[in-house]
Coordinates of C-alpha atoms (C1' of nucleotides) in Angstrom, one line a residue:
Chain A
M1 CA 32.9 97.4 145.6
K2 CA 35.6 96.0 147.7
R3 CA 37.0 92.5 147.0
E4 CA 36.7 90.1 149.9
K5 CA 38.9 87.1 150.6
I6 CA 37.3 83.7 150.4
A7 CA 38.6 82.7 153.8
D8 CA 36.8 85.7 155.3
I9 CA 33.5 85.2 153.4
L10 CA 33.4 81.5 154.5
R11 CA 34.2 82.4 158.1
A12 CA 31.5 85.1 158.4
S13 CA 29.0 83.3 156.2
E14 CA 26.6 86.3 156.1
I15 CA 23.6 85.1 154.2
G16 CA 22.0 87.7 151.9
K17 CA 25.1 89.8 151.6
T18 CA 26.4 90.9 148.2
V19 CA 30.1 90.0 147.8
L20 CA 32.9 90.4 145.3
V21 CA 35.5 87.6 145.0
K22 CA 38.6 87.5 142.8
G23 CA 40.4 84.3 142.2
W24 CA 41.3 81.5 139.9
V25 CA 38.9 78.9 138.5
R26 CA 39.6 75.4 139.7
A27 CA 36.7 73.7 137.9
F28 CA 33.6 74.6 136.0
R29 CA 31.0 71.9 136.3
S30 CA 27.7 71.4 134.6
N31 CA 28.0 74.8 132.9
R32 CA 26.6 76.0 136.3
F33 CA 29.1 75.6 139.1
I34 CA 32.3 77.6 139.2
Q35 CA 34.8 76.6 141.9
V36 CA 37.0 79.6 142.7
N37 CA 40.1 79.7 144.9
D38 CA 42.0 82.8 145.8
G39 CA 44.8 81.3 148.0
S40 CA 43.4 82.7 151.2
T41 CA 42.3 79.2 152.2
I42 CA 42.4 75.7 150.8
K43 CA 38.6 75.8 150.5
N44 CA 37.0 76.9 147.2
I45 CA 33.9 79.0 147.0
Q46 CA 31.2 77.8 144.7
A47 CA 29.7 80.4 142.4
V48 CA 26.4 79.3 140.8
V49 CA 25.5 80.8 137.5
D50 CA 22.1 80.8 135.8
F51 CA 23.6 79.9 132.4
E52 CA 20.2 80.1 130.6
N53 CA 20.2 83.8 131.3
F54 CA 23.8 84.6 131.0
D55 CA 26.2 85.9 128.4
E56 CA 27.5 82.8 126.7
A57 CA 30.6 84.5 125.4
I58 CA 31.7 85.2 129.0
L59 CA 30.9 81.6 130.2
K60 CA 33.0 80.3 127.3
R61 CA 36.0 82.0 128.8
V62 CA 35.5 80.6 132.3
T63 CA 38.0 77.8 132.0
T64 CA 40.2 76.0 134.4
A65 CA 43.1 78.3 135.7
S66 CA 41.5 81.5 134.3
A67 CA 41.2 84.4 136.7
V68 CA 37.8 85.9 137.4
A69 CA 36.1 88.5 139.4
I70 CA 32.6 87.3 140.5
T71 CA 29.9 89.4 142.1
G72 CA 26.8 87.9 143.7
E73 CA 24.6 87.2 146.7
L74 CA 25.8 84.9 149.4
V75 CA 23.1 82.2 149.8
E76 CA 22.7 78.9 151.6
S77 CA 23.7 76.1 149.2
M78 CA 21.2 73.6 147.9
G79 CA 24.0 71.1 147.4
A80 CA 25.7 68.9 149.9
G81 CA 29.3 69.8 149.5
Q82 CA 29.3 73.3 150.9
A83 CA 27.2 75.4 153.4
V84 CA 27.1 78.6 151.4
E85 CA 27.7 79.7 147.8
I86 CA 27.5 82.7 145.6
K87 CA 24.4 83.3 143.4
V88 CA 26.2 85.0 140.5
T89 CA 25.1 88.4 139.1
A90 CA 28.2 89.4 137.2
I91 CA 31.4 87.8 136.0
E92 CA 34.5 89.6 134.8
I93 CA 37.3 87.7 133.2
L94 CA 40.5 89.1 134.6
G95 CA 42.9 86.7 132.8
D96 CA 42.1 84.1 130.2
A97 CA 43.6 80.6 130.2
N98 CA 43.8 78.7 127.0
P99 CA 42.6 75.1 127.6
D100 CA 45.1 73.6 125.2
E101 CA 47.9 75.3 127.1
V102 CA 46.5 74.5 130.5
Q103 CA 46.3 70.8 129.5
K104 CA 50.1 70.6 129.4
T105 CA 50.5 72.0 132.9
V106 CA 49.7 70.8 136.4
M107 CA 46.6 73.0 136.5
Q108 CA 44.1 70.3 135.6
P109 CA 41.3 69.0 137.7
K110 CA 43.1 65.7 138.2
K111 CA 45.7 64.1 140.4
H112 CA 49.4 64.5 139.5
S113 CA 52.6 63.0 140.7
L114 CA 54.9 65.1 142.9
E115 CA 57.6 64.7 140.3
F116 CA 55.5 66.2 137.6
L117 CA 54.5 69.1 139.9
R118 CA 58.1 69.7 140.7
E119 CA 59.0 70.2 137.1
Q120 CA 56.5 73.1 137.1
A121 CA 57.5 74.6 140.4
H122 CA 56.2 78.0 139.2
L123 CA 52.7 76.6 138.7
R124 CA 52.4 74.1 141.5
F125 CA 51.3 76.9 144.0
R126 CA 47.9 76.6 142.3
T127 CA 47.4 73.1 143.5
N128 CA 45.7 72.1 146.8
T129 CA 48.7 70.2 148.0
F130 CA 51.3 72.9 147.5
G131 CA 48.9 75.7 148.6
A132 CA 48.6 73.8 151.9
V133 CA 52.3 73.1 152.1
F134 CA 53.3 76.7 151.5
R135 CA 50.7 78.2 153.8
I136 CA 52.0 75.9 156.5
R137 CA 55.6 76.8 155.6
H138 CA 54.7 80.4 156.3
A139 CA 53.0 79.4 159.6
V140 CA 56.0 77.4 160.8
S141 CA 58.2 80.4 159.9
F142 CA 56.0 82.8 161.8
A143 CA 55.7 80.4 164.8
I144 CA 59.5 80.3 165.1
H145 CA 59.7 84.1 165.2
K146 CA 56.9 84.3 167.7
Y147 CA 58.3 81.7 170.0
F148 CA 61.7 83.4 170.2
N149 CA 60.2 86.9 170.4
D150 CA 57.9 85.8 173.2
K151 CA 60.9 84.5 175.1
G152 CA 63.0 87.6 174.7
F153 CA 65.4 86.4 172.0
N154 CA 66.9 88.9 169.5
Y155 CA 66.7 87.9 165.8
L156 CA 70.3 88.2 164.5
H157 CA 71.2 88.6 160.9
T158 CA 74.5 86.8 160.4
P159 CA 76.4 87.3 157.1
I160 CA 75.4 85.4 154.0
I161 CA 78.8 86.1 152.5
T162 CA 81.4 84.8 154.9
G163 CA 85.2 85.3 154.9
S164 CA 85.8 82.4 157.3
D165 CA 86.4 79.0 155.7
A166 CA 87.1 77.1 158.9
E167 CA 83.6 76.3 160.0
G168 CA 84.0 72.8 158.8
A169 CA 80.4 72.2 158.0
G170 CA 80.9 71.1 154.5
E171 CA 81.8 72.2 151.0
M172 CA 81.2 75.9 150.3
F173 CA 80.1 78.0 147.3
R174 CA 82.7 80.6 146.3
V175 CA 81.6 84.1 145.7
S176 CA 83.7 86.1 143.3
T177 CA 83.6 88.9 140.7
L178 CA 86.8 87.7 139.1
D179 CA 86.7 86.8 135.4
A180 CA 86.1 83.0 135.5
Q181 CA 87.8 82.6 132.1
N182 CA 91.0 84.6 132.8
P183 CA 91.4 85.2 136.5
P184 CA 94.4 87.4 137.6
L185 CA 97.3 85.2 138.7
N186 CA 99.9 85.9 141.4
D187 CA 103.7 85.2 141.3
E188 CA 103.1 81.6 142.1
G189 CA 100.7 81.2 139.2
K190 CA 97.7 80.8 141.4
V191 CA 94.5 82.9 141.4
D192 CA 95.2 86.3 142.9
F193 CA 92.2 86.8 145.2
S194 CA 93.7 90.1 146.5
Q195 CA 92.2 91.5 143.3
D196 CA 88.8 90.0 144.0
F197 CA 85.9 92.1 145.3
F198 CA 86.6 91.5 149.0
S199 CA 90.4 91.3 148.5
K200 CA 90.3 87.6 149.6
P201 CA 88.4 84.4 148.8
V202 CA 84.9 84.4 150.3
N203 CA 82.1 81.9 150.3
L204 CA 78.4 81.6 151.0
T205 CA 77.6 80.8 154.6
V206 CA 77.3 77.2 155.8
S207 CA 76.3 78.3 159.3
G208 CA 75.7 81.5 161.3
Q209 CA 76.6 79.8 164.6
L210 CA 80.1 81.3 165.2
E211 CA 78.8 84.8 164.6
A212 CA 75.7 84.1 166.7
E213 CA 77.9 83.1 169.6
L214 CA 79.5 86.6 169.5
A215 CA 76.1 88.2 169.8
A216 CA 74.8 85.8 172.5
L217 CA 77.8 86.7 174.7
A218 CA 76.5 90.2 174.8
L219 CA 72.7 90.2 174.1
G220 CA 72.2 87.0 176.1
Q221 CA 69.9 85.1 173.8
V222 CA 69.8 85.4 170.0
Y223 CA 68.7 83.3 167.1
T224 CA 69.4 83.4 163.4
F225 CA 67.0 82.4 160.6
G226 CA 68.4 82.7 157.2
P227 CA 69.5 80.9 154.0
T228 CA 72.4 78.4 154.2
F229 CA 74.4 76.9 151.4
R230 CA 76.2 73.6 151.1
A231 CA 78.0 72.7 147.9
E232 CA 77.9 69.0 148.5
N233 CA 76.9 66.5 145.9
S234 CA 74.1 65.2 148.0
N235 CA 71.3 63.5 146.0
T236 CA 68.8 62.6 148.6
S237 CA 65.2 63.4 149.6
R238 CA 66.5 65.4 152.7
H239 CA 69.3 67.6 151.3
L240 CA 69.3 70.9 149.5
A241 CA 72.2 73.1 148.3
E242 CA 70.2 76.1 149.5
F243 CA 68.1 75.8 152.6
W244 CA 67.0 77.8 155.6
M245 CA 68.3 77.2 159.1
I246 CA 67.4 78.5 162.6
E247 CA 70.3 78.7 165.1
P248 CA 69.5 79.9 168.6
E249 CA 72.4 80.6 170.9
V250 CA 72.0 81.3 174.6
A251 CA 74.5 82.5 177.2
F252 CA 74.7 80.7 180.5
N253 CA 72.9 77.6 179.1
D254 CA 74.4 74.2 179.6
L255 CA 73.5 71.1 177.6
K256 CA 70.5 70.2 179.7
D257 CA 69.1 73.7 179.2
N258 CA 69.8 73.4 175.5
M259 CA 67.8 70.1 175.3
D260 CA 65.0 71.6 177.3
L261 CA 64.9 74.6 174.9
T262 CA 65.0 72.4 171.8
E263 CA 62.2 70.1 173.0
D264 CA 60.0 73.0 174.1
F265 CA 60.6 74.8 170.8
L266 CA 59.8 71.8 168.6
K267 CA 56.6 71.1 170.6
Y268 CA 55.6 74.7 170.3
I269 CA 55.9 74.6 166.5
C270 CA 53.8 71.4 166.2
Q271 CA 51.1 72.8 168.5
Y272 CA 51.0 76.1 166.6
I273 CA 50.4 74.3 163.4
L274 CA 47.7 72.1 165.0
D275 CA 46.0 75.2 166.3
N276 CA 46.3 77.5 163.3
C277 CA 46.4 75.4 160.1
A278 CA 43.6 73.0 160.7
D279 CA 42.2 73.0 157.2
D280 CA 45.5 72.6 155.4
L281 CA 46.7 70.0 157.9
Q282 CA 43.5 68.0 157.5
F283 CA 43.9 68.0 153.7
L284 CA 47.5 66.8 153.9
N285 CA 46.5 64.3 156.5
D286 CA 43.8 62.8 154.3
R287 CA 46.0 63.0 151.2
E288 CA 48.6 60.9 153.0
E289 CA 46.1 58.4 154.2
K290 CA 44.8 57.8 150.7
E291 CA 48.3 57.4 149.4
Q292 CA 49.2 55.0 152.2
Q293 CA 46.4 52.7 151.1
S294 CA 48.2 51.8 148.0
K295 CA 51.3 50.8 149.9
P296 CA 52.0 47.4 151.5
K297 CA 51.1 47.2 155.1
L298 CA 54.6 47.1 156.4
E299 CA 55.6 50.4 154.8
R300 CA 52.6 52.3 156.0
N301 CA 52.8 54.9 158.8
E302 CA 51.4 53.6 162.1
L303 CA 50.1 57.1 162.9
T304 CA 48.5 59.7 160.7
L305 CA 50.1 63.1 160.1
I306 CA 47.9 64.8 162.8
E307 CA 48.5 61.9 165.2
R308 CA 52.2 62.3 164.7
L309 CA 52.1 66.0 165.5
K310 CA 50.0 65.3 168.6
F311 CA 52.4 62.6 169.6
V312 CA 55.3 65.1 169.6
T313 CA 53.4 67.6 171.7
E314 CA 52.1 65.1 174.2
N315 CA 55.2 62.9 174.8
D316 CA 58.6 63.6 176.3
F317 CA 61.5 63.0 174.0
I318 CA 63.7 60.1 174.8
R319 CA 67.1 61.3 176.0
L320 CA 70.1 59.0 176.0
T321 CA 73.9 59.4 175.7
Y322 CA 75.8 58.1 172.8
T323 CA 77.4 55.5 175.0
E324 CA 74.0 54.3 176.1
A325 CA 72.8 54.2 172.5
I326 CA 75.8 52.0 171.6
D327 CA 74.8 49.6 174.3
V328 CA 71.2 49.6 173.2
L329 CA 72.2 49.0 169.6
R330 CA 74.7 46.2 170.4
N331 CA 71.9 44.4 172.4
S332 CA 69.3 44.9 169.7
K333 CA 67.9 42.1 167.5
P334 CA 69.2 43.5 164.2
F335 CA 72.7 43.7 165.6
K336 CA 72.7 40.2 167.0
K337 CA 71.3 38.9 163.8
K338 CA 73.9 40.9 161.9
K339 CA 71.2 42.8 160.0
F340 CA 73.1 46.2 160.2
K341 CA 75.2 47.0 157.3
Y342 CA 77.6 49.0 159.4
D343 CA 79.3 47.9 162.6
V344 CA 78.3 49.5 166.0
A345 CA 81.2 50.2 168.2
W346 CA 82.1 53.0 170.6
G347 CA 84.0 55.8 168.8
V348 CA 82.3 55.1 165.4
D349 CA 79.6 57.5 164.3
L350 CA 76.1 56.1 164.1
H351 CA 74.7 55.5 160.6
S352 CA 71.2 56.2 159.3
E353 CA 70.2 52.6 159.9
H354 CA 71.1 52.8 163.6
E355 CA 69.3 56.1 164.1
R356 CA 66.3 54.8 162.3
Y357 CA 66.3 51.7 164.5
L358 CA 66.3 53.8 167.7
V359 CA 63.7 56.3 166.6
E360 CA 61.4 54.2 164.4
K361 CA 61.7 50.7 166.0
K362 CA 62.9 50.8 169.5
Y363 CA 61.4 54.0 171.0
K364 CA 58.9 55.1 168.3
C365 CA 59.5 58.7 169.6
P366 CA 61.8 61.6 169.0
V367 CA 65.2 60.8 170.5
I368 CA 67.9 63.2 171.7
L369 CA 71.3 61.6 171.6
T370 CA 74.0 63.4 173.7
D371 CA 77.7 63.2 174.6
Y372 CA 79.3 61.9 171.5
P373 CA 83.0 61.1 171.2
A374 CA 85.0 64.2 170.6
E375 CA 86.7 62.9 167.5
I376 CA 83.5 62.7 165.5
K377 CA 82.1 66.1 166.4
A378 CA 83.0 69.7 165.7
F379 CA 85.9 71.6 167.3
Y380 CA 83.7 74.1 169.2
M381 CA 81.8 71.6 171.2
R382 CA 82.5 71.5 175.0
Q383 CA 84.7 68.8 176.3
N384 CA 83.2 66.7 179.0
D385 CA 85.0 65.8 182.3
D386 CA 85.6 62.3 181.1
G387 CA 88.0 63.8 178.5
K388 CA 86.6 61.5 175.8
T389 CA 83.2 63.0 174.9
V390 CA 81.8 66.4 174.1
A391 CA 78.5 68.0 175.2
A392 CA 76.8 67.5 171.8
M393 CA 73.2 66.7 171.0
D394 CA 71.4 65.4 168.0
V395 CA 67.6 65.3 167.8
L396 CA 66.3 62.5 165.7
F397 CA 62.8 62.5 164.3
P398 CA 61.0 59.5 162.7
G399 CA 61.1 59.6 158.9
I400 CA 63.4 62.7 158.9
G401 CA 66.5 61.7 160.7
E402 CA 68.6 64.4 162.2
I403 CA 66.4 67.5 162.5
V404 CA 68.5 69.4 165.1
G405 CA 72.2 69.3 165.8
G406 CA 73.6 71.3 168.7
S407 CA 75.9 71.5 171.6
Q408 CA 77.2 73.4 174.6
R409 CA 80.2 75.4 173.3
E410 CA 83.7 75.2 174.6
E411 CA 84.1 78.4 176.6
R412 CA 87.4 77.6 178.2
L413 CA 90.2 79.4 176.3
D414 CA 93.0 76.9 176.9
I415 CA 90.9 73.9 175.9
L416 CA 89.5 75.7 172.9
K417 CA 93.0 76.5 171.7
K418 CA 94.0 72.8 172.1
K419 CA 91.0 71.9 170.0
F420 CA 92.2 74.2 167.3
A421 CA 95.5 72.4 167.3
D422 CA 93.9 69.0 167.4
F423 CA 91.6 69.9 164.4
D424 CA 94.5 71.6 162.5
I425 CA 92.7 74.9 162.3
P426 CA 95.0 77.9 162.3
E427 CA 94.0 80.2 165.2
E428 CA 94.5 83.3 163.0
D429 CA 91.6 82.1 160.8
L430 CA 89.2 82.5 163.8
D431 CA 90.9 85.0 166.1
W432 CA 87.7 87.0 166.4
Y433 CA 86.0 83.8 167.7
I434 CA 88.8 83.0 170.2
D435 CA 88.7 86.6 171.4
T436 CA 85.2 86.1 173.0
R437 CA 86.9 83.5 175.4
K438 CA 89.2 86.2 176.6
F439 CA 86.7 88.9 177.7
G440 CA 84.3 87.4 180.3
T441 CA 83.8 84.0 178.8
V442 CA 80.7 82.1 180.0
P443 CA 79.1 78.7 179.4
H444 CA 76.7 78.9 176.5
A445 CA 74.9 76.6 174.2
G446 CA 72.8 76.5 171.0
F447 CA 71.6 74.4 168.1
G448 CA 70.7 74.4 164.5
L449 CA 67.3 73.4 163.2
G450 CA 66.9 72.5 159.5
F451 CA 63.8 74.6 158.6
E452 CA 62.8 72.5 155.6
R453 CA 63.1 69.3 157.6
M454 CA 60.8 70.7 160.2
V455 CA 58.3 71.7 157.4
M456 CA 58.6 68.1 156.1
F457 CA 57.6 66.8 159.5
V458 CA 54.6 69.0 159.9
T459 CA 53.3 68.6 156.4
G460 CA 54.1 64.9 156.0
M461 CA 55.9 65.5 152.7
T462 CA 58.6 62.9 152.2
N463 CA 60.9 64.8 149.7
I464 CA 62.5 68.0 150.9
R465 CA 62.2 69.5 147.3
D466 CA 58.4 69.6 147.9
V467 CA 58.5 71.9 150.9
I468 CA 60.7 74.7 149.5
P469 CA 59.2 76.9 146.7
F470 CA 62.2 76.7 144.3
P471 CA 64.6 73.8 145.3
R472 CA 68.3 74.1 144.5
T473 CA 70.0 70.7 144.2
P474 CA 73.1 69.4 142.3
G475 CA 72.5 70.1 138.6
N476 CA 69.2 71.9 139.2
A477 CA 68.6 75.6 139.7
S478 CA 65.5 76.3 137.6
F479 CA 63.3 79.3 138.0
Chain B
rU24 C1' 79.8 60.2 144.5
rC25 C1' 78.0 54.8 145.0
rU26 C1' 73.9 50.9 144.6
rC27 C1' 69.2 49.6 142.7
rC28 C1' 64.8 50.9 139.9
rC29 C1' 62.2 53.9 136.2
rU30 C1' 61.7 56.7 131.2
rU31 C1' 55.5 54.5 126.0
rA32 C1' 49.7 60.3 124.3
rG33 C1' 49.3 66.7 128.2
rC34 C1' 49.3 63.3 133.0
rU35 C1' 49.2 58.2 135.4
rC36 C1' 50.3 53.7 133.4
rA37 C1' 49.4 48.6 130.5
rG38 C1' 51.9 46.4 126.4
rU39 C1' 52.6 38.4 126.6
rU40 C1' 58.6 33.9 124.4
rG41 C1' 61.1 39.8 119.9
rG42 C1' 56.2 39.4 115.1
rU43 C1' 50.4 42.9 111.4
rU44 C1' 47.8 49.2 112.2
rA45 C1' 51.2 50.5 120.1
rG46 C1' 46.3 50.6 124.1
rA47 C1' 43.4 52.2 128.8
rG48 C1' 41.9 55.8 132.5
rC49 C1' 42.2 60.9 133.4
rA50 C1' 42.9 65.6 130.9
rU51 C1' 41.6 68.5 126.2
rC52 C1' 38.0 69.4 122.1
rU53 C1' 32.7 68.6 119.9
rG54 C1' 27.7 67.3 121.2
rA55 C1' 24.0 65.9 124.8
rC56 C1' 22.4 66.5 129.8
rU57 C1' 21.8 70.0 133.9
rG58 C1' 22.1 71.1 141.7
rU59 C1' 27.2 69.5 140.3
rU60 C1' 31.2 67.9 144.3
rA61 C1' 37.7 64.5 140.6
rA62 C1' 29.7 65.6 137.5
rU63 C1' 27.7 62.0 133.9
rC64 C1' 26.8 60.0 128.7
rA65 C1' 28.4 59.7 123.4
rG66 C1' 32.1 60.9 119.9
rA67 C1' 36.9 63.1 118.2
rG68 C1' 41.9 64.6 118.1
rG69 C1' 46.5 63.4 120.3
rG70 C1' 52.8 59.0 119.9
rU71 C1' 60.7 61.1 118.1
rC72 C1' 57.9 54.3 122.7
rC73 C1' 64.2 59.4 126.5
rU74 C1' 68.8 59.9 123.1
rA75 C1' 72.8 57.5 120.2
rG76 C1' 74.8 53.1 118.6
rG77 C1' 74.4 47.6 118.2
rU78 C1' 72.2 42.4 117.7
rU79 C1' 68.2 40.5 114.4
rC80 C1' 64.6 38.9 108.4
rG81 C1' 62.1 42.0 112.2
rA82 C1' 63.1 45.9 118.4
rG83 C1' 58.5 49.6 122.6
rU84 C1' 60.5 44.6 124.0
rC85 C1' 67.3 42.1 123.8
rC86 C1' 72.7 44.4 124.4
rU87 C1' 76.2 48.8 125.2
rA88 C1' 76.9 54.0 126.3
rG89 C1' 74.7 58.6 127.6
rA90 C1' 70.8 62.0 129.6
rG91 C1' 66.7 62.8 133.0
rG92 C1' 63.9 61.2 137.2
rG93 C1' 63.0 58.2 141.8
rA94 C1' 64.4 55.3 146.3
rG95 C1' 68.4 54.1 149.4
rA96 C1' 73.6 55.0 151.1
rG97 C1' 77.7 58.5 152.2
rC98 C1' 77.8 63.7 154.0
rC99 C1' 74.7 66.6 157.0
rA100 C1' 70.4 70.3 158.7

RNA sequence: UCUCCCUUAGCUCAGUUGGUUAGAGCAUCUGACUGUUAAUCAGAGGGUCCUAGGUUCGAGUCCUAGAGGGAGAGCCA
């Protein structure tokens, strides 16, 4: 007999059919009701056993977390919590689970803290919350590929090991096969990287953007979706040392096109999750609501998780320039009452408190900020006609902060070369990048989306470590 | 890296001005019950009070240092 997935059985609900399910026991109540979950859906199927006429030795081994194969007839349920259930004819124990051991893990029929679950990242997949989070993580990932594929983008694999160290996006992890104890030294007494695997120092990528630009200037529109590494000592609920990033790059797009693409893309992802992950989303929505009740009123979310996703799909993002944002902030109540810790002045980068004010207090809506001062943005961003600002854009989401950073790229060779000089970057480090501005250069634009931050938004999880299966953070690389 | 907070049973937490034998709920085990929905009822077992020093007649409680965790900041996605 062929094993059927619980999701399929519940969807079809063919009363009278004999079915075989395989899964893990979530709870065994009243010596009669076995709750089985096989990961295909957040829903369990209830298997009802006639314990008075059943092998007691088998039932003894039906414990929380054990793996079972259950055969029986699908019948309408007499109870209230479920429409159908399995009237058991046979149980096979596939894998035992010792209750004394189980008790020490997260696999108990009780509520656990997210911190405790995180310590057992290898087991937390078995919980409702993380089952839902990781099914949704998959769906977000798939939606991203589908969106770009439907629009004719090419998925580009940019290198994970990179030889360019001029990307300026943060501290990098060195990759080396040299003996860490006794590295070979050159005449100057420094480490001789000419003897290393790649004959020079190399690092893990912090961004695939520069490489993506090369491909975009030939294939027209590309996107990357891969692991990204930052060796920064960031200890926050929104940073990881290893995370995934999506970086689309489109030839002939200007900043306006770039904003339109970003907004359409983010709305598509939210709509896809609303359409395809209803059960998991509802669970996370209800879970959050329950948790909110224990918080003081001021700290509660005004909208539920599902309402927040709908809000994004149904409303236009607020777009304003950096210069306008400075004006808004300087005229705001917290500025006038000196409630901001950091000053607001043209030329100074905005701080978290300012971004939060704009997104969470003033507009209560995703905000796209554009046209930042050149000094506080990267060298590759296109200089505006005013000579002071660049065609940059940051998309700010409530509760998450910066979820997307992007720009129109500087395509003019002379200005780009000047930028290299201004930023003290030797041209020879990125000669391959400069080359693209010599052979039919065109305006182009792109952005980077932090994948985990997007998953945080659509699941409502508030710590980034809870939306990636095995988080890597300073001092922590377990599993 | 900085600031603040936390660390007591498998988990979540209580523990009074420093004072006898450190508690509760859940979980686990045993028994009862049996159409349950985080089942219920009765009972049992379960403790390096994070670690190392210190103050004190006496420290879970006070002080110092360290470790781990959380929230926020910086950096950013």
